């Protein structure tokens, strides 16, 4: 990252807070949907996806200028990989700090959502790792990586909040997995045995599928936008925003 970035501790706090609130939104709206529409799974998914679209968009707008609003280890990993040749993007210690903050925040987000709805924090029993679900995670994650870094490569990072929110909302419906597309969120959702949960046994498969999807997304990005590596610092957090808050 550039020297104009906020200090790493501040960016890590933003990533922890953002990922925690994201999981609180996902799990909390899932619990609310389950309570409000107990006999209609389709309506539950609509309620859950709508809250996630709106909440994620707001979180990116608020925290993007601080940390880049990754809220996702595969986005941070892709940022690190893309920046190796040009000296942009996250450094390795920054990548580690982001991933730890994101994962801790995701677990905390589940606990907070459970507490708000007075649902005990317990391990999810919802098995999800079917071949179709894993393929859905590959596709969802590949599309997310391509979207985020294509916007940066074409200097349209300002559109990241509505674009990412819209993509995740759509992917809730066009993927069989309902588009987790995020290893930290996947781990966090272990701790809620509700509509939004995922059983621990399904998590390794989901994370591997997400990593494969990230690799596919990066490959497509470099085919379509060969200069993308030079814009790793402009993923959501633009250089103008850096100067405004440093």
PDB file of C-alpha atoms in Angstrom:
ATOM      1  CA  UNK A   1       0.000   0.000   0.000  1.00  0.00           C
ATOM      2  CA  UNK A   2       1.126   3.580  -0.444  1.00  0.00           C
ATOM      3  CA  UNK A   3       2.653   5.708   2.302  1.00  0.00           C
ATOM      4  CA  UNK A   4      -0.452   7.910   2.238  1.00  0.00           C
ATOM      5  CA  UNK A   5      -2.639   5.113   3.558  1.00  0.00           C
ATOM      6  CA  UNK A   6      -3.987   5.299   7.128  1.00  0.00           C
ATOM      7  CA  UNK A   7      -1.873   3.322   9.625  1.00  0.00           C
ATOM      8  CA  UNK A   8      -2.302  -0.435   9.559  1.00  0.00           C
ATOM      9  CA  UNK A   9      -3.950  -0.609  12.985  1.00  0.00           C
ATOM     10  CA  UNK A  10      -6.692   1.761  11.830  1.00  0.00           C
ATOM     11  CA  UNK A  11      -7.255  -0.206   8.636  1.00  0.00           C
ATOM     12  CA  UNK A  12      -7.372  -3.466  10.605  1.00  0.00           C
ATOM     13  CA  UNK A  13     -10.011  -1.998  12.929  1.00  0.00           C
ATOM     14  CA  UNK A  14     -12.049  -0.961   9.881  1.00  0.00           C
ATOM     15  CA  UNK A  15     -11.792  -4.474   8.433  1.00  0.00           C
ATOM     16  CA  UNK A  16     -12.763  -6.073  11.742  1.00  0.00           C
ATOM     17  CA  UNK A  17     -15.702  -3.710  12.203  1.00  0.00           C
ATOM     18  CA  UNK A  18     -16.868  -3.975   8.604  1.00  0.00           C
ATOM     19  CA  UNK A  19     -16.722  -7.769   8.464  1.00  0.00           C
ATOM     20  CA  UNK A  20     -18.390  -8.045  11.857  1.00  0.00           C
ATOM     21  CA  UNK A  21     -21.255  -5.788  10.794  1.00  0.00           C
ATOM     22  CA  UNK A  22     -21.568  -7.632   7.482  1.00  0.00           C
ATOM     23  CA  UNK A  23     -22.023 -10.957   9.251  1.00  0.00           C
ATOM     24  CA  UNK A  24     -24.365  -9.339  11.768  1.00  0.00           C
ATOM     25  CA  UNK A  25     -26.477  -8.188   8.815  1.00  0.00           C
ATOM     26  CA  UNK A  26     -26.410 -11.573   7.092  1.00  0.00           C
ATOM     27  CA  UNK A  27     -27.113 -13.647  10.192  1.00  0.00           C
ATOM     28  CA  UNK A  28     -29.452 -11.151  11.852  1.00  0.00           C
ATOM     29  CA  UNK A  29     -31.611 -10.717   8.760  1.00  0.00           C
ATOM     30  CA  UNK A  30     -31.593 -14.496   8.322  1.00  0.00           C
ATOM     31  CA  UNK A  31     -32.930 -14.962  11.851  1.00  0.00           C
ATOM     32  CA  UNK A  32     -35.535 -12.230  11.346  1.00  0.00           C
ATOM     33  CA  UNK A  33     -36.611 -13.754   8.044  1.00  0.00           C
ATOM     34  CA  UNK A  34     -36.950 -17.176   9.630  1.00  0.00           C
ATOM     35  CA  UNK A  35     -39.120 -15.734  12.388  1.00  0.00           C
ATOM     36  CA  UNK A  36     -41.258 -13.529  10.129  1.00  0.00           C
ATOM     37  CA  UNK A  37     -41.803 -16.048   7.319  1.00  0.00           C
ATOM     38  CA  UNK A  38     -41.389 -19.477   8.920  1.00  0.00           C
ATOM     39  CA  UNK A  39     -43.174 -21.359   6.156  1.00  0.00           C
ATOM     40  CA  UNK A  40     -41.740 -19.656   3.061  1.00  0.00           C
ATOM     41  CA  UNK A  41     -38.064 -20.277   2.333  1.00  0.00           C
ATOM     42  CA  UNK A  42     -38.175 -18.206  -0.847  1.00  0.00           C
ATOM     43  CA  UNK A  43     -39.442 -15.184   1.049  1.00  0.00           C
ATOM     44  CA  UNK A  44     -36.808 -15.769   3.721  1.00  0.00           C
ATOM     45  CA  UNK A  45     -34.094 -15.649   1.072  1.00  0.00           C
ATOM     46  CA  UNK A  46     -35.556 -12.474  -0.432  1.00  0.00           C
ATOM     47  CA  UNK A  47     -35.581 -10.764   2.957  1.00  0.00           C
ATOM     48  CA  UNK A  48     -32.058 -11.968   3.762  1.00  0.00           C
ATOM     49  CA  UNK A  49     -30.610 -10.942   0.391  1.00  0.00           C
ATOM     50  CA  UNK A  50     -32.273  -7.512   0.420  1.00  0.00           C
ATOM     51  CA  UNK A  51     -30.845  -6.659   3.831  1.00  0.00           C
ATOM     52  CA  UNK A  52     -27.410  -7.879   2.747  1.00  0.00           C
ATOM     53  CA  UNK A  53     -27.410  -5.781  -0.448  1.00  0.00           C
ATOM     54  CA  UNK A  54     -28.331  -2.613   1.396  1.00  0.00           C
ATOM     55  CA  UNK A  55     -26.091  -3.226   4.389  1.00  0.00           C
ATOM     56  CA  UNK A  56     -23.016  -4.166   2.350  1.00  0.00           C
ATOM     57  CA  UNK A  57     -23.411  -1.082   0.166  1.00  0.00           C
ATOM     58  CA  UNK A  58     -23.497   1.177   3.218  1.00  0.00           C
ATOM     59  CA  UNK A  59     -20.514  -0.539   4.854  1.00  0.00           C
ATOM     60  CA  UNK A  60     -18.392  -0.087   1.730  1.00  0.00           C
ATOM     61  CA  UNK A  61     -19.334   3.583   1.518  1.00  0.00           C
ATOM     62  CA  UNK A  62     -18.484   4.210   5.186  1.00  0.00           C
ATOM     63  CA  UNK A  63     -15.307   2.139   5.592  1.00  0.00           C
ATOM     64  CA  UNK A  64     -13.922   2.041   2.048  1.00  0.00           C
ATOM     65  CA  UNK A  65     -11.918   5.260   2.514  1.00  0.00           C
ATOM     66  CA  UNK A  66     -10.191   3.758   5.582  1.00  0.00           C
ATOM     67  CA  UNK A  67      -9.216   0.214   4.612  1.00  0.00           C
ATOM     68  CA  UNK A  68     -10.525  -0.344   1.101  1.00  0.00           C
ATOM     69  CA  UNK A  69     -13.527  -2.234   2.523  1.00  0.00           C
ATOM     70  CA  UNK A  70     -12.253  -5.660   1.555  1.00  0.00           C
ATOM     71  CA  UNK A  71     -14.156  -7.502   4.345  1.00  0.00           C
ATOM     72  CA  UNK A  72     -13.020 -10.681   2.566  1.00  0.00           C
ATOM     73  CA  UNK A  73      -9.728 -12.627   2.707  1.00  0.00           C
ATOM     74  CA  UNK A  74      -9.860 -13.566  -0.985  1.00  0.00           C
ATOM     75  CA  UNK A  75     -10.163  -9.899  -1.982  1.00  0.00           C
ATOM     76  CA  UNK A  76      -7.188  -9.068   0.246  1.00  0.00           C
ATOM     77  CA  UNK A  77      -5.224 -12.036  -1.118  1.00  0.00           C
ATOM     78  CA  UNK A  78      -5.963 -11.011  -4.707  1.00  0.00           C
ATOM     79  CA  UNK A  79      -4.879  -7.452  -3.882  1.00  0.00           C
ATOM     80  CA  UNK A  80      -1.564  -8.774  -2.532  1.00  0.00           C
ATOM     81  CA  UNK A  81      -0.999 -11.034  -5.546  1.00  0.00           C
ATOM     82  CA  UNK A  82      -1.756  -8.321  -8.087  1.00  0.00           C
ATOM     83  CA  UNK A  83       0.561  -5.840  -6.416  1.00  0.00           C
ATOM     84  CA  UNK A  84       3.686  -8.020  -6.330  1.00  0.00           C
ATOM     85  CA  UNK A  85       5.078  -6.922  -9.700  1.00  0.00           C
ATOM     86  CA  UNK A  86       4.351  -3.226  -9.438  1.00  0.00           C
ATOM     87  CA  UNK A  87       4.880  -2.656  -5.724  1.00  0.00           C
ATOM     88  CA  UNK A  88       1.237  -1.717  -5.129  1.00  0.00           C
ATOM     89  CA  UNK A  89      -1.477  -3.393  -3.107  1.00  0.00           C
ATOM     90  CA  UNK A  90      -1.140  -4.928   0.352  1.00  0.00           C
ATOM     91  CA  UNK A  91       2.226  -5.981   1.748  1.00  0.00           C
ATOM     92  CA  UNK A  92       2.421  -9.457   3.301  1.00  0.00           C
ATOM     93  CA  UNK A  93       2.175  -8.246   6.953  1.00  0.00           C
ATOM     94  CA  UNK A  94      -0.824  -6.117   5.953  1.00  0.00           C
ATOM     95  CA  UNK A  95      -2.445  -9.118   4.305  1.00  0.00           C
ATOM     96  CA  UNK A  96      -2.011 -11.122   7.512  1.00  0.00           C
ATOM     97  CA  UNK A  97      -3.481  -8.342   9.630  1.00  0.00           C
ATOM     98  CA  UNK A  98      -6.458  -7.981   7.286  1.00  0.00           C
ATOM     99  CA  UNK A  99      -7.245 -11.718   7.269  1.00  0.00           C
ATOM    100  CA  UNK A 100      -7.013 -12.025  11.056  1.00  0.00           C
ATOM    101  CA  UNK A 101      -9.201  -8.948  11.543  1.00  0.00           C
ATOM    102  CA  UNK A 102     -11.758 -10.145   8.989  1.00  0.00           C
ATOM    103  CA  UNK A 103     -12.029 -13.613  10.503  1.00  0.00           C
ATOM    104  CA  UNK A 104     -12.292 -12.365  14.088  1.00  0.00           C
ATOM    105  CA  UNK A 105     -14.876  -9.813  13.021  1.00  0.00           C
ATOM    106  CA  UNK A 106     -16.957 -12.443  11.245  1.00  0.00           C
ATOM    107  CA  UNK A 107     -17.130 -14.674  14.315  1.00  0.00           C
ATOM    108  CA  UNK A 108     -18.026 -11.684  16.467  1.00  0.00           C
ATOM    109  CA  UNK A 109     -20.749 -10.674  14.029  1.00  0.00           C
ATOM    110  CA  UNK A 110     -22.506 -14.027  14.410  1.00  0.00           C
ATOM    111  CA  UNK A 111     -22.347 -13.814  18.197  1.00  0.00           C
ATOM    112  CA  UNK A 112     -23.813 -10.278  18.160  1.00  0.00           C
ATOM    113  CA  UNK A 113     -26.638 -11.258  15.796  1.00  0.00           C
ATOM    114  CA  UNK A 114     -27.520 -14.257  17.948  1.00  0.00           C
ATOM    115  CA  UNK A 115     -27.541 -12.087  21.066  1.00  0.00           C
ATOM    116  CA  UNK A 116     -29.797  -9.432  19.511  1.00  0.00           C
ATOM    117  CA  UNK A 117     -32.443 -12.020  18.675  1.00  0.00           C
ATOM    118  CA  UNK A 118     -31.872 -13.921  21.916  1.00  0.00           C
ATOM    119  CA  UNK A 119     -30.815 -17.003  20.001  1.00  0.00           C
ATOM    120  CA  UNK A 120     -28.108 -18.997  21.720  1.00  0.00           C
ATOM    121  CA  UNK A 121     -24.773 -19.113  19.940  1.00  0.00           C
ATOM    122  CA  UNK A 122     -24.344 -22.691  18.783  1.00  0.00           C
ATOM    123  CA  UNK A 123     -22.644 -24.558  15.976  1.00  0.00           C
ATOM    124  CA  UNK A 124     -24.676 -24.778  12.801  1.00  0.00           C
ATOM    125  CA  UNK A 125     -25.941 -28.144  11.600  1.00  0.00           C
ATOM    126  CA  UNK A 126     -26.723 -26.949   8.047  1.00  0.00           C
ATOM    127  CA  UNK A 127     -24.715 -29.047   5.604  1.00  0.00           C
ATOM    128  CA  UNK A 128     -24.028 -27.204   2.346  1.00  0.00           C
ATOM    129  CA  UNK A 129     -21.015 -28.799   0.654  1.00  0.00           C
ATOM    130  CA  UNK A 130     -22.681 -30.561  -2.277  1.00  0.00           C
ATOM    131  CA  UNK A 131     -20.950 -30.504  -5.693  1.00  0.00           C
ATOM    132  CA  UNK A 132     -23.491 -27.968  -6.918  1.00  0.00           C
ATOM    133  CA  UNK A 133     -22.930 -25.690  -3.937  1.00  0.00           C
ATOM    134  CA  UNK A 134     -19.150 -25.842  -4.373  1.00  0.00           C
ATOM    135  CA  UNK A 135     -19.464 -24.968  -8.055  1.00  0.00           C
ATOM    136  CA  UNK A 136     -21.712 -22.092  -7.020  1.00  0.00           C
ATOM    137  CA  UNK A 137     -18.972 -20.798  -4.702  1.00  0.00           C
ATOM    138  CA  UNK A 138     -16.364 -20.982  -7.468  1.00  0.00           C
ATOM    139  CA  UNK A 139     -18.594 -18.960  -9.790  1.00  0.00           C
ATOM    140  CA  UNK A 140     -19.694 -16.462  -7.139  1.00  0.00           C
ATOM    141  CA  UNK A 141     -16.133 -15.763  -5.987  1.00  0.00           C
ATOM    142  CA  UNK A 142     -14.712 -15.536  -9.497  1.00  0.00           C
ATOM    143  CA  UNK A 143     -17.340 -12.974 -10.431  1.00  0.00           C
ATOM    144  CA  UNK A 144     -16.721 -10.950  -7.281  1.00  0.00           C
ATOM    145  CA  UNK A 145     -12.944 -10.775  -7.841  1.00  0.00           C
ATOM    146  CA  UNK A 146     -13.381  -9.875 -11.497  1.00  0.00           C
ATOM    147  CA  UNK A 147     -15.878  -7.145 -10.611  1.00  0.00           C
ATOM    148  CA  UNK A 148     -13.867  -5.511  -7.816  1.00  0.00           C
ATOM    149  CA  UNK A 149     -10.562  -5.371  -9.664  1.00  0.00           C
ATOM    150  CA  UNK A 150     -12.071  -4.543 -13.053  1.00  0.00           C
ATOM    151  CA  UNK A 151     -13.610  -1.449 -11.480  1.00  0.00           C
ATOM    152  CA  UNK A 152     -10.207  -0.485 -10.085  1.00  0.00           C
ATOM    153  CA  UNK A 153      -8.447  -1.166 -13.400  1.00  0.00           C
ATOM    154  CA  UNK A 154     -10.881   1.074 -15.260  1.00  0.00           C
ATOM    155  CA  UNK A 155     -10.786   3.826 -12.599  1.00  0.00           C
ATOM    156  CA  UNK A 156     -14.383   3.265 -11.565  1.00  0.00           C
ATOM    157  CA  UNK A 157     -13.709   2.278  -7.955  1.00  0.00           C
ATOM    158  CA  UNK A 158     -16.234   4.886  -6.854  1.00  0.00           C
ATOM    159  CA  UNK A 159     -18.923   2.507  -8.131  1.00  0.00           C
ATOM    160  CA  UNK A 160     -17.733  -0.373  -5.949  1.00  0.00           C
ATOM    161  CA  UNK A 161     -20.346   0.065  -3.215  1.00  0.00           C
ATOM    162  CA  UNK A 162     -23.468  -0.217  -5.396  1.00  0.00           C
ATOM    163  CA  UNK A 163     -21.843  -2.634  -7.841  1.00  0.00           C
ATOM    164  CA  UNK A 164     -20.627  -5.101  -5.219  1.00  0.00           C
ATOM    165  CA  UNK A 165     -23.891  -4.855  -3.327  1.00  0.00           C
ATOM    166  CA  UNK A 166     -25.851  -5.523  -6.516  1.00  0.00           C
ATOM    167  CA  UNK A 167     -23.631  -8.435  -7.512  1.00  0.00           C
ATOM    168  CA  UNK A 168     -23.884 -10.156  -4.128  1.00  0.00           C
ATOM    169  CA  UNK A 169     -27.643  -9.630  -4.144  1.00  0.00           C
ATOM    170  CA  UNK A 170     -27.945 -11.196  -7.573  1.00  0.00           C
ATOM    171  CA  UNK A 171     -25.591 -14.039  -6.670  1.00  0.00           C
ATOM    172  CA  UNK A 172     -27.809 -14.943  -3.708  1.00  0.00           C
ATOM    173  CA  UNK A 173     -30.293 -16.040  -6.359  1.00  0.00           C
ATOM    174  CA  UNK A 174     -28.307 -17.271  -9.349  1.00  0.00           C
ATOM    175  CA  UNK A 175     -25.880 -19.483  -7.400  1.00  0.00           C
ATOM    176  CA  UNK A 176     -26.893 -22.687  -5.664  1.00  0.00           C
ATOM    177  CA  UNK A 177     -24.809 -21.782  -2.591  1.00  0.00           C
ATOM    178  CA  UNK A 178     -26.443 -18.344  -2.095  1.00  0.00           C
ATOM    179  CA  UNK A 179     -23.021 -16.793  -2.677  1.00  0.00           C
ATOM    180  CA  UNK A 180     -20.935 -16.850   0.486  1.00  0.00           C
ATOM    181  CA  UNK A 181     -17.866 -15.975  -1.682  1.00  0.00           C
ATOM    182  CA  UNK A 182     -15.907 -15.085   1.461  1.00  0.00           C
ATOM    183  CA  UNK A 183     -13.819 -17.391   3.714  1.00  0.00           C
ATOM    184  CA  UNK A 184     -14.142 -15.146   6.779  1.00  0.00           C
ATOM    185  CA  UNK A 185     -17.913 -14.891   6.467  1.00  0.00           C
ATOM    186  CA  UNK A 186     -18.051 -18.656   5.925  1.00  0.00           C
ATOM    187  CA  UNK A 187     -16.185 -19.263   9.187  1.00  0.00           C
ATOM    188  CA  UNK A 188     -18.310 -16.717  11.035  1.00  0.00           C
ATOM    189  CA  UNK A 189     -21.542 -18.343   9.936  1.00  0.00           C
ATOM    190  CA  UNK A 190     -20.512 -21.605  11.647  1.00  0.00           C
ATOM    191  CA  UNK A 191     -21.565 -19.990  14.916  1.00  0.00           C
ATOM    192  CA  UNK A 192     -25.250 -19.545  14.162  1.00  0.00           C
ATOM    193  CA  UNK A 193     -27.496 -22.578  13.890  1.00  0.00           C
ATOM    194  CA  UNK A 194     -30.104 -20.617  11.943  1.00  0.00           C
ATOM    195  CA  UNK A 195     -31.214 -19.957   8.362  1.00  0.00           C
ATOM    196  CA  UNK A 196     -27.831 -18.370   7.555  1.00  0.00           C
ATOM    197  CA  UNK A 197     -25.573 -20.950   9.203  1.00  0.00           C
ATOM    198  CA  UNK A 198     -23.162 -23.492   7.751  1.00  0.00           C
ATOM    199  CA  UNK A 199     -21.975 -26.723   9.353  1.00  0.00           C
ATOM    200  CA  UNK A 200     -18.228 -26.924  10.138  1.00  0.00           C
ATOM    201  CA  UNK A 201     -17.839 -29.975   7.900  1.00  0.00           C
ATOM    202  CA  UNK A 202     -18.937 -27.880   4.903  1.00  0.00           C
ATOM    203  CA  UNK A 203     -16.473 -25.051   5.551  1.00  0.00           C
ATOM    204  CA  UNK A 204     -13.226 -26.560   4.157  1.00  0.00           C
ATOM    205  CA  UNK A 205     -14.900 -27.357   0.842  1.00  0.00           C
ATOM    206  CA  UNK A 206     -16.395 -23.874   0.647  1.00  0.00           C
ATOM    207  CA  UNK A 207     -13.060 -22.195   1.377  1.00  0.00           C
ATOM    208  CA  UNK A 208     -11.233 -24.292  -1.224  1.00  0.00           C
ATOM    209  CA  UNK A 209     -13.941 -23.484  -3.770  1.00  0.00           C
ATOM    210  CA  UNK A 210     -13.635 -19.785  -2.928  1.00  0.00           C
ATOM    211  CA  UNK A 211      -9.852 -19.885  -3.415  1.00  0.00           C
ATOM    212  CA  UNK A 212     -10.310 -21.630  -6.761  1.00  0.00           C
ATOM    213  CA  UNK A 213     -12.884 -19.019  -7.712  1.00  0.00           C
ATOM    214  CA  UNK A 214     -10.474 -16.233  -6.761  1.00  0.00           C
ATOM    215  CA  UNK A 215      -7.803 -17.779  -9.013  1.00  0.00           C
ATOM    216  CA  UNK A 216     -10.287 -18.025 -11.879  1.00  0.00           C
ATOM    217  CA  UNK A 217     -11.370 -14.435 -11.327  1.00  0.00           C
ATOM    218  CA  UNK A 218      -7.765 -13.216 -11.340  1.00  0.00           C
ATOM    219  CA  UNK A 219      -7.050 -15.151 -14.512  1.00  0.00           C
ATOM    220  CA  UNK A 220     -10.025 -13.592 -16.275  1.00  0.00           C
ATOM    221  CA  UNK A 221      -9.053 -10.166 -14.956  1.00  0.00           C
ATOM    222  CA  UNK A 222      -5.535 -10.370 -16.380  1.00  0.00           C
ATOM    223  CA  UNK A 223      -6.845 -11.583 -19.730  1.00  0.00           C
ATOM    224  CA  UNK A 224      -9.400  -8.799 -19.983  1.00  0.00           C
ATOM    225  CA  UNK A 225      -7.474  -6.032 -18.181  1.00  0.00           C
ATOM    226  CA  UNK A 226      -3.710  -6.727 -18.470  1.00  0.00           C
ATOM    227  CA  UNK A 227      -2.791  -3.508 -16.646  1.00  0.00           C
ATOM    228  CA  UNK A 228      -4.884  -4.382 -13.577  1.00  0.00           C
ATOM    229  CA  UNK A 229      -1.835  -5.061 -11.383  1.00  0.00           C
ATOM    230  CA  UNK A 230      -0.890  -1.384 -11.473  1.00  0.00           C
ATOM    231  CA  UNK A 231      -4.195  -0.367  -9.893  1.00  0.00           C
ATOM    232  CA  UNK A 232      -4.204  -2.644  -6.836  1.00  0.00           C
ATOM    233  CA  UNK A 233      -4.083   0.408  -4.561  1.00  0.00           C
ATOM    234  CA  UNK A 234      -7.338   1.711  -6.047  1.00  0.00           C
ATOM    235  CA  UNK A 235      -9.572  -1.162  -4.938  1.00  0.00           C
ATOM    236  CA  UNK A 236     -12.458   0.802  -3.370  1.00  0.00           C
ATOM    237  CA  UNK A 237      -9.941   3.045  -1.585  1.00  0.00           C
ATOM    238  CA  UNK A 238      -8.852   5.622  -4.149  1.00  0.00           C
ATOM    239  CA  UNK A 239      -5.778   7.770  -3.839  1.00  0.00           C
ATOM    240  CA  UNK A 240      -7.903  10.879  -3.417  1.00  0.00           C
ATOM    241  CA  UNK A 241      -9.663   9.314  -0.472  1.00  0.00           C
ATOM    242  CA  UNK A 242      -6.323   8.362   1.079  1.00  0.00           C
ATOM    243  CA  UNK A 243      -5.216  11.977   1.135  1.00  0.00           C
ATOM    244  CA  UNK A 244      -8.539  13.096   2.593  1.00  0.00           C
ATOM    245  CA  UNK A 245      -8.356  10.898   5.688  1.00  0.00           C
ATOM    246  CA  UNK A 246      -4.650  10.450   6.363  1.00  0.00           C
TER     247      UNK A 246
END
